[in-house]
PDB file of C-alpha atoms in Angstrom:
ATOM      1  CA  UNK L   9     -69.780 111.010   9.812  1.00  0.00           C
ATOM      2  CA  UNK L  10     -69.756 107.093  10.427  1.00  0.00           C
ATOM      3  CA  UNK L  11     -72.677 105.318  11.167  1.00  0.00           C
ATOM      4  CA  UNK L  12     -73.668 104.734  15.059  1.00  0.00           C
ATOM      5  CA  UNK L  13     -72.958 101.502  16.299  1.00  0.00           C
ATOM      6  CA  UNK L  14     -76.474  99.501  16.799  1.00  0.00           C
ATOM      7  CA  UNK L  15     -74.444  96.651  18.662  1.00  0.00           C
ATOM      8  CA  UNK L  16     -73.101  98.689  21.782  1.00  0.00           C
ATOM      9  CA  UNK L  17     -72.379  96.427  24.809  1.00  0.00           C
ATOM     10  CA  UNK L  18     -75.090  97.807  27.341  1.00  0.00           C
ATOM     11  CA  UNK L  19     -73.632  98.694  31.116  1.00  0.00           C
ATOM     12  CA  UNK L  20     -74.458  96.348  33.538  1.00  0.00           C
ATOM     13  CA  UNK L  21     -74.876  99.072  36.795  1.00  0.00           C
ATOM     14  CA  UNK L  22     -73.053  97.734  39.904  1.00  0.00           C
ATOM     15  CA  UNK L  23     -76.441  97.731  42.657  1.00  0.00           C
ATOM     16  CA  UNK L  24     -74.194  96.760  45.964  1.00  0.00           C
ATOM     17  CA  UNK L  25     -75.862  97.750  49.307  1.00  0.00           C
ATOM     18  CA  UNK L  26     -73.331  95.782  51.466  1.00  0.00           C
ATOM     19  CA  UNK L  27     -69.566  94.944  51.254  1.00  0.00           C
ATOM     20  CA  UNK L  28     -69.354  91.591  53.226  1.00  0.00           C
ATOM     21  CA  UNK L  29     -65.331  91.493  54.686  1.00  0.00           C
ATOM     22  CA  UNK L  30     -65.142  87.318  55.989  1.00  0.00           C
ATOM     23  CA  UNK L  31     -62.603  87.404  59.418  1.00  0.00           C
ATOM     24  CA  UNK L  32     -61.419  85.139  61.876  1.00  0.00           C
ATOM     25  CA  UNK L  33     -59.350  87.098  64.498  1.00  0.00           C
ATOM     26  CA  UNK L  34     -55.789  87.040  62.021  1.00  0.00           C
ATOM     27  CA  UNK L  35     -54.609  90.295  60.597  1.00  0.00           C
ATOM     28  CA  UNK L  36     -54.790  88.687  57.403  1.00  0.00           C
ATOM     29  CA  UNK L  37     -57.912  88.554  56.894  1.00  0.00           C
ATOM     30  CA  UNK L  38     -58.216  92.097  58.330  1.00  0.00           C
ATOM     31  CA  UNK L  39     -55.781  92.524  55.199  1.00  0.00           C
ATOM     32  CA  UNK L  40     -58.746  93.087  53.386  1.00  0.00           C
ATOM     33  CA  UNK L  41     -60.536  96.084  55.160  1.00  0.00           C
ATOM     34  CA  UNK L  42     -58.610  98.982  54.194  1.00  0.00           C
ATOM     35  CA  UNK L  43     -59.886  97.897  50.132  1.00  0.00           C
ATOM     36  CA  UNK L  44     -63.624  96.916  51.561  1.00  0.00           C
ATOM     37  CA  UNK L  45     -63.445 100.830  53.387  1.00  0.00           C
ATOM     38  CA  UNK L  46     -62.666 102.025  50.131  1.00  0.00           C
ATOM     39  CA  UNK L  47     -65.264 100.136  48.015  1.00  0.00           C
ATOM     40  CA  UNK L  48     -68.131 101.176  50.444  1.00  0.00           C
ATOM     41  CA  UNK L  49     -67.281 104.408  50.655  1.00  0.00           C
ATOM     42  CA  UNK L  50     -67.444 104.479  46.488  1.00  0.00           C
ATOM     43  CA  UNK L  51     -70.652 102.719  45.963  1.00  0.00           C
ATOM     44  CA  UNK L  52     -72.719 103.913  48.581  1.00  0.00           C
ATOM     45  CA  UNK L  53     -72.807 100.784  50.524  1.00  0.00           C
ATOM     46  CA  UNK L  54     -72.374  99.639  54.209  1.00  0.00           C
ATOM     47  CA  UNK L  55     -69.738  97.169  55.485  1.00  0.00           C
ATOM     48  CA  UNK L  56     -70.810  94.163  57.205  1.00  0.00           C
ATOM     49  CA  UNK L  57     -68.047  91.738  58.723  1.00  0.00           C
ATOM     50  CA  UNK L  58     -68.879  87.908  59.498  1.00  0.00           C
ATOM     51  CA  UNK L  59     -67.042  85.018  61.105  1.00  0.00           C
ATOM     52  CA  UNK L  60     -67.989  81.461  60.755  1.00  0.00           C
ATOM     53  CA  UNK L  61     -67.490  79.222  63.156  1.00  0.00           C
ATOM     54  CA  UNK L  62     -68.174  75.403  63.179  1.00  0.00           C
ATOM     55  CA  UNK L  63     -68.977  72.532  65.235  1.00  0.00           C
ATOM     56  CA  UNK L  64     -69.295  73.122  68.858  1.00  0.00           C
ATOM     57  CA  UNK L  65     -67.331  76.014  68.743  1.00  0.00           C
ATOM     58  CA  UNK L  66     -67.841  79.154  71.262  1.00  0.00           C
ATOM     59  CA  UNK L  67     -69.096  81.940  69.901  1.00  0.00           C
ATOM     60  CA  UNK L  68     -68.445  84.256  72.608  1.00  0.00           C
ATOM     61  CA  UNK L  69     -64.730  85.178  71.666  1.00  0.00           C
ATOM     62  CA  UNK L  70     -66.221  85.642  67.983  1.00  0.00           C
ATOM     63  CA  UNK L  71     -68.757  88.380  69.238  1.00  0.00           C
ATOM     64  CA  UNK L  72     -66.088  90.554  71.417  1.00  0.00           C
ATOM     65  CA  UNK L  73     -63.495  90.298  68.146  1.00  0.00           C
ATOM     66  CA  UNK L  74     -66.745  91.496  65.587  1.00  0.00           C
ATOM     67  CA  UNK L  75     -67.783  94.000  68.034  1.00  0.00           C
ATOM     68  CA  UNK L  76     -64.420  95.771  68.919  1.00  0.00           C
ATOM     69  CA  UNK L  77     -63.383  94.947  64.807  1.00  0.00           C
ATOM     70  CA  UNK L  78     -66.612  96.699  63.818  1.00  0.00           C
ATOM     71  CA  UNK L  79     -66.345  99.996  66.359  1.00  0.00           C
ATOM     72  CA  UNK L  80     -62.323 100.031  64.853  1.00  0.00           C
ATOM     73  CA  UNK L  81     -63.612 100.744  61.210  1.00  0.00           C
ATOM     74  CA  UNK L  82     -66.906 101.735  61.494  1.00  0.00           C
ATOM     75  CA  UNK L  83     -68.592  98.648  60.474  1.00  0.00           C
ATOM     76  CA  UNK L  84     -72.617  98.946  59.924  1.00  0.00           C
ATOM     77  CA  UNK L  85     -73.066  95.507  61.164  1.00  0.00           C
ATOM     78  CA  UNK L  86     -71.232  92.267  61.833  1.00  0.00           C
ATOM     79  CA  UNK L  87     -72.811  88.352  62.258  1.00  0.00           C
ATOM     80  CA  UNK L  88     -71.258  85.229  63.976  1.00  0.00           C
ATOM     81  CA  UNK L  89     -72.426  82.826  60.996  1.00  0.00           C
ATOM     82  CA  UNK L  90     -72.564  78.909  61.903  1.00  0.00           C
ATOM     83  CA  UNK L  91     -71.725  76.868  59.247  1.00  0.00           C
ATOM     84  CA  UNK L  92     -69.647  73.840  58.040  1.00  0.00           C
ATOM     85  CA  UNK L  93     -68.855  74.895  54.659  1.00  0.00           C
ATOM     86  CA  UNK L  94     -67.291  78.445  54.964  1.00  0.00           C
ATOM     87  CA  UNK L  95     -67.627  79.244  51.384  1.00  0.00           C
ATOM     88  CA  UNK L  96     -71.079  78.823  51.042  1.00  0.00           C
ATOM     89  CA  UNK L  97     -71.655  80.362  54.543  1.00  0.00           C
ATOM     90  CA  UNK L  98     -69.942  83.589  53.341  1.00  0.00           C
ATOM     91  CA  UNK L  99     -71.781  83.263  49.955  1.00  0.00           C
ATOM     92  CA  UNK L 100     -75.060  83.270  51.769  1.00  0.00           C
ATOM     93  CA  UNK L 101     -74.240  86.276  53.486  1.00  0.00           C
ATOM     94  CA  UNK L 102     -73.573  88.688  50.389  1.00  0.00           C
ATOM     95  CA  UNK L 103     -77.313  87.510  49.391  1.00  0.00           C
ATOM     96  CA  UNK L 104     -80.393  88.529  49.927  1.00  0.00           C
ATOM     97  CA  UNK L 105     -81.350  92.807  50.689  1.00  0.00           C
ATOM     98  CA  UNK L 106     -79.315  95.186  49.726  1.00  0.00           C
ATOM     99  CA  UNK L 107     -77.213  92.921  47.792  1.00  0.00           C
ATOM    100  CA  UNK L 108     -74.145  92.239  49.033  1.00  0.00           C
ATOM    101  CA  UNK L 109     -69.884  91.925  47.511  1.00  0.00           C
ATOM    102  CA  UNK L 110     -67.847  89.914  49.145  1.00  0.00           C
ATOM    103  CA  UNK L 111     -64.256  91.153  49.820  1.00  0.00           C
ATOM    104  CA  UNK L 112     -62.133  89.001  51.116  1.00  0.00           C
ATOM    105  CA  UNK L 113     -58.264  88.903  51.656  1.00  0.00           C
ATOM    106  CA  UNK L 114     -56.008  85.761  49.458  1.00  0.00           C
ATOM    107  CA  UNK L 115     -52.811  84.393  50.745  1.00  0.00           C
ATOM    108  CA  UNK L 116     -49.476  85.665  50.157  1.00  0.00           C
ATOM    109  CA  UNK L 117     -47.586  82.604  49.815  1.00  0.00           C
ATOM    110  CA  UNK L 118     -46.106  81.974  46.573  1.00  0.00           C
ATOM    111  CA  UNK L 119     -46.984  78.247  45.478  1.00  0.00           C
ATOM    112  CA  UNK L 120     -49.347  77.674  43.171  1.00  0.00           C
ATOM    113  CA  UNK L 121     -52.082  75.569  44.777  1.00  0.00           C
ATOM    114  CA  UNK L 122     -51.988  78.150  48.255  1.00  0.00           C
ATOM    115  CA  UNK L 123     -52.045  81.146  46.084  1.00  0.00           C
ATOM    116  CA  UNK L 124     -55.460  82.314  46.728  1.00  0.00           C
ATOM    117  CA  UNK L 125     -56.126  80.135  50.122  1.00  0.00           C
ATOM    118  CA  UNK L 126     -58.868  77.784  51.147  1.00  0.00           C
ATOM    119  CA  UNK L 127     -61.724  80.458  51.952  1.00  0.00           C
ATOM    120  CA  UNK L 128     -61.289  82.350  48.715  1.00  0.00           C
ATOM    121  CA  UNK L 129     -60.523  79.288  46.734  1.00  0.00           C
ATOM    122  CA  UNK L 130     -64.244  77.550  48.507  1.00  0.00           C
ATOM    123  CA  UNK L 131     -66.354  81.441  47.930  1.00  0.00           C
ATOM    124  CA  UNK L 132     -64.611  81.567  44.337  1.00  0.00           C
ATOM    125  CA  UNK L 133     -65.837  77.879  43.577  1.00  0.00           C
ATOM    126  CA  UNK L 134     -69.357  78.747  44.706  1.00  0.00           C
ATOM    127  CA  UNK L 135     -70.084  82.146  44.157  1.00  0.00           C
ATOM    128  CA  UNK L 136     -72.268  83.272  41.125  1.00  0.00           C
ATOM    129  CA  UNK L 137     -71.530  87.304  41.400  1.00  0.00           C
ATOM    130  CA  UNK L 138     -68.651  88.785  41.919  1.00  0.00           C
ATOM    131  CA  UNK L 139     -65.944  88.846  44.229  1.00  0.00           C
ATOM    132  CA  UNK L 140     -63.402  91.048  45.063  1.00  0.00           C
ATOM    133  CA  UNK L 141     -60.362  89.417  46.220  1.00  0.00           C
ATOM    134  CA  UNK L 142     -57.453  91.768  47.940  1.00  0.00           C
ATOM    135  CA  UNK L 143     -53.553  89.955  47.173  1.00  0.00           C
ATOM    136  CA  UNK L 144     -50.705  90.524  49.417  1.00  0.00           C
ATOM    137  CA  UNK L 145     -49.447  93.376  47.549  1.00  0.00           C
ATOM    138  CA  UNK L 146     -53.017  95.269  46.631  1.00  0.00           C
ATOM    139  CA  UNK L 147     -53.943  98.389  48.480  1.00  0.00           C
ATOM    140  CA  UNK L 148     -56.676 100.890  47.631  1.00  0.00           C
ATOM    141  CA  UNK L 149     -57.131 103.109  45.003  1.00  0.00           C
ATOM    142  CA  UNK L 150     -54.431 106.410  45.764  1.00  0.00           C
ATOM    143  CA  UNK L 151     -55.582 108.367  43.160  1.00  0.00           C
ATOM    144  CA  UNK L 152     -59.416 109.825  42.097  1.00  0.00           C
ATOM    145  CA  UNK L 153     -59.016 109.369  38.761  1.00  0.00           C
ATOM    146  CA  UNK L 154     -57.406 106.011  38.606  1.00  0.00           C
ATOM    147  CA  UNK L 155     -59.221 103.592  35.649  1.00  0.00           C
ATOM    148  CA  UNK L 156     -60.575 100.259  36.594  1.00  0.00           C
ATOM    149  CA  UNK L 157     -59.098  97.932  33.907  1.00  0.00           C
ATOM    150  CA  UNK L 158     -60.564  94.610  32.639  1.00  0.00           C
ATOM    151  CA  UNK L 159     -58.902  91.868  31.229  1.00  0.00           C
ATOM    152  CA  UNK L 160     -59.542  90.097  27.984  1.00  0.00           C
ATOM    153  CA  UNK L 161     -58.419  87.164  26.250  1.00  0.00           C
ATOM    154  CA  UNK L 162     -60.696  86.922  22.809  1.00  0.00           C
ATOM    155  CA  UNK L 163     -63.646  84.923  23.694  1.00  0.00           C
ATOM    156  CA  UNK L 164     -66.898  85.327  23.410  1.00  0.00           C
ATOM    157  CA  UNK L 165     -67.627  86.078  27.097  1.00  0.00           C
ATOM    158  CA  UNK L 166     -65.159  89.069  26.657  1.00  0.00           C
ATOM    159  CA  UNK L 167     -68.412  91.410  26.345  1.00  0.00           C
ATOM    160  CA  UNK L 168     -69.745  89.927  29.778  1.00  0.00           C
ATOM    161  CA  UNK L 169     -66.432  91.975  31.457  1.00  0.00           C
ATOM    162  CA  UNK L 170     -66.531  94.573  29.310  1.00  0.00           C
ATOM    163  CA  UNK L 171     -70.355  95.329  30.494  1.00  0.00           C
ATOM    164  CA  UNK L 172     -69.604  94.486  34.339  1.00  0.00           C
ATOM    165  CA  UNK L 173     -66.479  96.597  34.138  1.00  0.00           C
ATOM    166  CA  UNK L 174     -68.148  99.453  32.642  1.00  0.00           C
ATOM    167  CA  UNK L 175     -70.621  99.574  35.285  1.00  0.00           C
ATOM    168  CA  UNK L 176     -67.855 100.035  37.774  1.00  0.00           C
ATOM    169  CA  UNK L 177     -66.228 102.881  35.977  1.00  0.00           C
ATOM    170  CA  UNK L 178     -69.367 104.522  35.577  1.00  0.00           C
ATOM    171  CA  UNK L 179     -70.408 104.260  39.409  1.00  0.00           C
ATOM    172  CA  UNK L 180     -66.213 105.452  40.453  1.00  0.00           C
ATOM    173  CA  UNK L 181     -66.393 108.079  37.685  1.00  0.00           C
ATOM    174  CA  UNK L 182     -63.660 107.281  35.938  1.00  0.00           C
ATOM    175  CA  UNK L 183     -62.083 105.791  32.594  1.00  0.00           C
ATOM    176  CA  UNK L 184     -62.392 102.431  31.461  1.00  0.00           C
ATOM    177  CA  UNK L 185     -59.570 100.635  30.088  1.00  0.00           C
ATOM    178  CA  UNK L 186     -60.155  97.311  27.934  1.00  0.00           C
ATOM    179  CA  UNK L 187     -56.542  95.427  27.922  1.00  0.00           C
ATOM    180  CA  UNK L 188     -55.216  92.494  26.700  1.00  0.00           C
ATOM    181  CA  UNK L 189     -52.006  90.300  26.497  1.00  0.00           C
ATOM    182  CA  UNK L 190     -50.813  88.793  23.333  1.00  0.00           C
ATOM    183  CA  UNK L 191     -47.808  87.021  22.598  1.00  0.00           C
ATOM    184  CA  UNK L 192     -45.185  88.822  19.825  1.00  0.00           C
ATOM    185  CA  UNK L 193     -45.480  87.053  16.408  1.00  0.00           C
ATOM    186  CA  UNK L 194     -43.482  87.910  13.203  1.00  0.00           C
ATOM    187  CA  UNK L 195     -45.455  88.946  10.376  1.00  0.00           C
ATOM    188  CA  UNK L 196     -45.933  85.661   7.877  1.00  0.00           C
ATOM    189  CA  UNK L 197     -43.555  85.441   4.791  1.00  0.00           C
ATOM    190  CA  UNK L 198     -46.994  85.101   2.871  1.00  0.00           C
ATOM    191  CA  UNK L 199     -48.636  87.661   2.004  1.00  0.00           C
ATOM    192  CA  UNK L 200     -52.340  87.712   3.787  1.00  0.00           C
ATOM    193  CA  UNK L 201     -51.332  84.994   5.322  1.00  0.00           C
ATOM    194  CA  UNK L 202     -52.921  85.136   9.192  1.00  0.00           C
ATOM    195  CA  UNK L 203     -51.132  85.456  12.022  1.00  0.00           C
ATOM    196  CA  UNK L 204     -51.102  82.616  14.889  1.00  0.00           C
ATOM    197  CA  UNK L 205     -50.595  83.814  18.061  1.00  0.00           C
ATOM    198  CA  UNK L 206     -50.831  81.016  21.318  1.00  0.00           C
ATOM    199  CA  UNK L 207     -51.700  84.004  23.280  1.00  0.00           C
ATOM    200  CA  UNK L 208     -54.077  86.915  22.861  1.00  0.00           C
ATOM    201  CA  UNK L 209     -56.373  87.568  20.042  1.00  0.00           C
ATOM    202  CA  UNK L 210     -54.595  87.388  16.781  1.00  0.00           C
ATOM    203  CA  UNK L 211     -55.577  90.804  15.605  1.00  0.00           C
ATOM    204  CA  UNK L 212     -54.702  92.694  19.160  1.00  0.00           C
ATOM    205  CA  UNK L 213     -54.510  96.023  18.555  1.00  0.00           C
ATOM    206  CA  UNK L 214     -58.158  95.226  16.287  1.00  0.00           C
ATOM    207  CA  UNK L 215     -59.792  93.385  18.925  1.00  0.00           C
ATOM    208  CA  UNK L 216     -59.792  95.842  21.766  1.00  0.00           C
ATOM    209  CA  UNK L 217     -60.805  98.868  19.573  1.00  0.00           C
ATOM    210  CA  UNK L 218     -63.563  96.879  17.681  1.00  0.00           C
ATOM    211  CA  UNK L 219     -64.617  96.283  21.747  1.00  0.00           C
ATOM    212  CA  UNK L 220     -64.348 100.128  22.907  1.00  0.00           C
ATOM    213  CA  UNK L 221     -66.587 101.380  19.979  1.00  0.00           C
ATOM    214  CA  UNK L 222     -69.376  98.698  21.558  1.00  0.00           C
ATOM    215  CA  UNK L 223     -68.534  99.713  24.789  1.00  0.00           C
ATOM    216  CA  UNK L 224     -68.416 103.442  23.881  1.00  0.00           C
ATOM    217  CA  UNK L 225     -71.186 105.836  25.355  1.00  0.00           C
ATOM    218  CA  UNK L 226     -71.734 108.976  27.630  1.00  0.00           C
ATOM    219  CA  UNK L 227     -71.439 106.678  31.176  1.00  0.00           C
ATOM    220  CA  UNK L 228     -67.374 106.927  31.307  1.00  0.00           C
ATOM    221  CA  UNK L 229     -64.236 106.954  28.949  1.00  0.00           C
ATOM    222  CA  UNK L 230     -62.957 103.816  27.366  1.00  0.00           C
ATOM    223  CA  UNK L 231     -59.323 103.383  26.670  1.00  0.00           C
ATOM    224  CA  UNK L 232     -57.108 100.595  25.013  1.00  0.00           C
ATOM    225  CA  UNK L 233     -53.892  98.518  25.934  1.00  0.00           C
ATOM    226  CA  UNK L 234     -52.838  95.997  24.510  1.00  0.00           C
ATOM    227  CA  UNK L 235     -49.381  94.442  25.811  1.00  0.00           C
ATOM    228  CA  UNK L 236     -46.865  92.530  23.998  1.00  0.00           C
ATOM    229  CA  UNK L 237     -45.338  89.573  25.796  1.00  0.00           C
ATOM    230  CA  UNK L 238     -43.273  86.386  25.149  1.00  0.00           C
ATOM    231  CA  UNK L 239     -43.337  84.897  28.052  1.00  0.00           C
ATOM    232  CA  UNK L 240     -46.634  85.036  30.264  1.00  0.00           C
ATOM    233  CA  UNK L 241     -49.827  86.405  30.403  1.00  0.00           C
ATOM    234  CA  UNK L 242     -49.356  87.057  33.745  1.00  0.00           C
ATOM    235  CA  UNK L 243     -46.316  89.114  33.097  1.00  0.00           C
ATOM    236  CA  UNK L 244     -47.908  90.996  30.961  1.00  0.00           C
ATOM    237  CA  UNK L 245     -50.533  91.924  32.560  1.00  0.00           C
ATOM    238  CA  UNK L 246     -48.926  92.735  35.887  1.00  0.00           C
ATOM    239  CA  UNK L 247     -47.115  95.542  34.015  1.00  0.00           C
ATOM    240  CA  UNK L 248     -50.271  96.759  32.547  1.00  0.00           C
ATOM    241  CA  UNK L 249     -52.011  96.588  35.546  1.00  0.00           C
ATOM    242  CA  UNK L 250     -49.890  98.917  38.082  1.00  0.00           C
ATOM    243  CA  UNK L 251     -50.329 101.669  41.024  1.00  0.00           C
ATOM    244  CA  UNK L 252     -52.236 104.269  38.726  1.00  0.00           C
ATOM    245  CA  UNK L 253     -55.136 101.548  38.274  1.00  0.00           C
ATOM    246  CA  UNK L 254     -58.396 101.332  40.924  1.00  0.00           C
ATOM    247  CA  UNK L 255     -59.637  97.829  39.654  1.00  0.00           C
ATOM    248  CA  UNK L 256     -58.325  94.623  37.709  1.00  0.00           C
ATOM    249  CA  UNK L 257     -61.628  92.816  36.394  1.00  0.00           C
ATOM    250  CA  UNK L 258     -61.199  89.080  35.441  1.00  0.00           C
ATOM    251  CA  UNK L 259     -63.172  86.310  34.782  1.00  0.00           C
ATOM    252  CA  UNK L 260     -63.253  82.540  35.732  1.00  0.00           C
ATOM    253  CA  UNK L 261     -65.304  79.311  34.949  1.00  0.00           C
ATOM    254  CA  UNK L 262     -66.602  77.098  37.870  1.00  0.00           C
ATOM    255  CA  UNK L 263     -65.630  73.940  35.983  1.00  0.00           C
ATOM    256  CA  UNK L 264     -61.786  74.833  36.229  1.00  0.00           C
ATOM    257  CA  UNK L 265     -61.386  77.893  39.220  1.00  0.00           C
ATOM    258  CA  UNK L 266     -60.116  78.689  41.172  1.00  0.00           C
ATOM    259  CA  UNK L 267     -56.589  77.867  40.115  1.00  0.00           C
ATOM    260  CA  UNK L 268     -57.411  77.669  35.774  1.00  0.00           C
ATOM    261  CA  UNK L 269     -59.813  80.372  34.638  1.00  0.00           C
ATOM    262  CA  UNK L 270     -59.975  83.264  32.032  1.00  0.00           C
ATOM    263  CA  UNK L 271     -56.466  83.425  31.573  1.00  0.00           C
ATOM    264  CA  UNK L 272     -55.673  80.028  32.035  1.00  0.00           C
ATOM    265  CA  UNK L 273     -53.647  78.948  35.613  1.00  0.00           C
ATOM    266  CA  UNK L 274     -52.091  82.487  35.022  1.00  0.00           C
ATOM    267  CA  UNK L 275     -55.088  84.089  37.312  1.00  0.00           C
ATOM    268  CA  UNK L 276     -54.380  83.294  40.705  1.00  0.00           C
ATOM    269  CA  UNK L 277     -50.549  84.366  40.012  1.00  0.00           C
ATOM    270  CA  UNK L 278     -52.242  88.091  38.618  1.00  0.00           C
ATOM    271  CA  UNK L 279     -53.994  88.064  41.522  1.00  0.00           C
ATOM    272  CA  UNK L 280     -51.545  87.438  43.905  1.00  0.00           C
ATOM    273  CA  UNK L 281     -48.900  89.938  42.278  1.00  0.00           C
ATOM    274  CA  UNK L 282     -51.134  93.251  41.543  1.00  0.00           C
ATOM    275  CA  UNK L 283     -51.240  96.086  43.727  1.00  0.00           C
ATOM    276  CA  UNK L 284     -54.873  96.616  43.507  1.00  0.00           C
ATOM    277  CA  UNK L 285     -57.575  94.445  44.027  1.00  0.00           C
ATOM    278  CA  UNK L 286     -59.253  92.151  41.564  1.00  0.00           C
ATOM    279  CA  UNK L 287     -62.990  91.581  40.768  1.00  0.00           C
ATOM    280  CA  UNK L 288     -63.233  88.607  39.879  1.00  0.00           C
ATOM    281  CA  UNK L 289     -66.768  87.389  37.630  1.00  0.00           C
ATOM    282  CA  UNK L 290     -67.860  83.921  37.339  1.00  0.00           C
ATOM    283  CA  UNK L 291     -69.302  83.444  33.760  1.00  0.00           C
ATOM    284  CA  UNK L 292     -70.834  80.402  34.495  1.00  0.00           C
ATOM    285  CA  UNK L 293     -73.155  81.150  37.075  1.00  0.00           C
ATOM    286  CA  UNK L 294     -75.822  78.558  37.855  1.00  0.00           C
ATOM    287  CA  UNK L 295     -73.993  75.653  35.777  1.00  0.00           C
TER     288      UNK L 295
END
């Protein structure tokens, strides 16, 4: 029998009391609640809606929208925040006890720089846990069973995901699945001569397994894909990622997200084409 691994990746267990859903009276940002109903129900946790409003603003309409919004999904609580930056208002409310996720809906428009939309480009820029972001096209989970799938690229905060991911399959009870997009190569006219890929990991197939036998344990199933494309990340992934999937798990880096992160400017793109939502992890907090 082979020796046991003594480098595992340890689970990193997902302790969510809230899910916070930011509105502001426009079905879509209600986009988001059907997901954030879902994700409560999995985890245990209650859902908690705020609107922040600015300046001299009334708050009066606020309270009869978060009221009659709150009775229509069964919302444990809801908060009129003040506040003149909206991402770190909406930060500020996922902190604290029980800790809190914020879900929010991104835009559907299809230029770059409006991809994900000013509130989740400001939360994404100063959050330093988590965020689940539902695109235009994601809807929740249809199926029990369905994996949550994280998304790797090669570098050395690859293990981060794979920990943060695995703590989410654990708590839904399903399969993990560690993928990754690479682009197609031809094997070198030299013999042992390595590959050099400008996507991906250069030893795909390698990569991922070497990462499920440190992410491998009794706490959930860990599977493989690794996907083969010549033209995108992006496209790559979006086939990987499809209907049968509860979860996309990404990373990004404050110094360059919203619109560049893990997978390059690829990200908000995957986000705005998948139809599930995407956790996305900042793996620079507090830098």
């Amino acid at each position: 029998m082979p020796a046991e691994r003594t480098d595992r990746c340890p689970v990193d267990p997902v302790d969510i009391g809230r899910v916070v859903v930011p509105v502001d009276g426009s079905p879509f940002a209600e986009r988001a609640l059907p997901v954030a109903v879902w994700a409560a129900h999995v985890l245990g946790a209650e859902i908690h809606l705020i609107e922040v409003v600015s300046g001299a603003r009334d708050t009066a309409s606020a309270v009869r929208y978060l009221d009659g919004l709150a009775r229509r999904h069964a919302a444990w609580s809801w908060d009129v925040a003040r506040g003149d930056d909206v991402g770190d208002t909406i930060v500020a409310a996922t902190r604290g006890e029980p800790p809190g996720l914020a879900c929010l809906a991104t835009h559907g428009r299809d230029r770059r720089a409006t991809v994900l939309g000013s509130t989740a480009s400001a939360v994404l820029d100063r959050a330093t846990d988590p965020v689940m972001l539902v695109g235009p096209q994601a809807r929740p989970p249809r199926a029990g069973d369905a994996p949550v799938v994280v998304a790797v690229d090669g570098a050395a905060h690859d293990h981060t995901l794979v920990a943060i991911s695995q703590g989410w399959a654990t708590r839904l009870g399903n399969r993990l699945v560690i993928a990754t997009v690479a682009e197609p190569v031809p094997p070198s006219f030299r013999e042992g001569q390595p590959l050099h890929r400008a996507r991906g990991p250069a030893d795909p197939e390698g990569y991922v397994a070497d990462l499920a036998a440190r992410a491998a344990d009794a706490s959930c199933t860990v599977d493989t894909r690794v996907a083969y494309d010549p033209i995108s990340v992006r496209d790559g992934l979006v086939r990987l990622v499809d209907r049968t999937a509860a979860l996309l798990v990404v990373g990004s880096h404050r110094r360059t997200r919203p619109l560049r992160a893990l997978l390059g400017s690829h990200t908000p793109r995957i986000v705005h084409d998948i139809e599930v939502p995407a956790l996305v992890v900042p793996l620079d907090a507090g830098t």
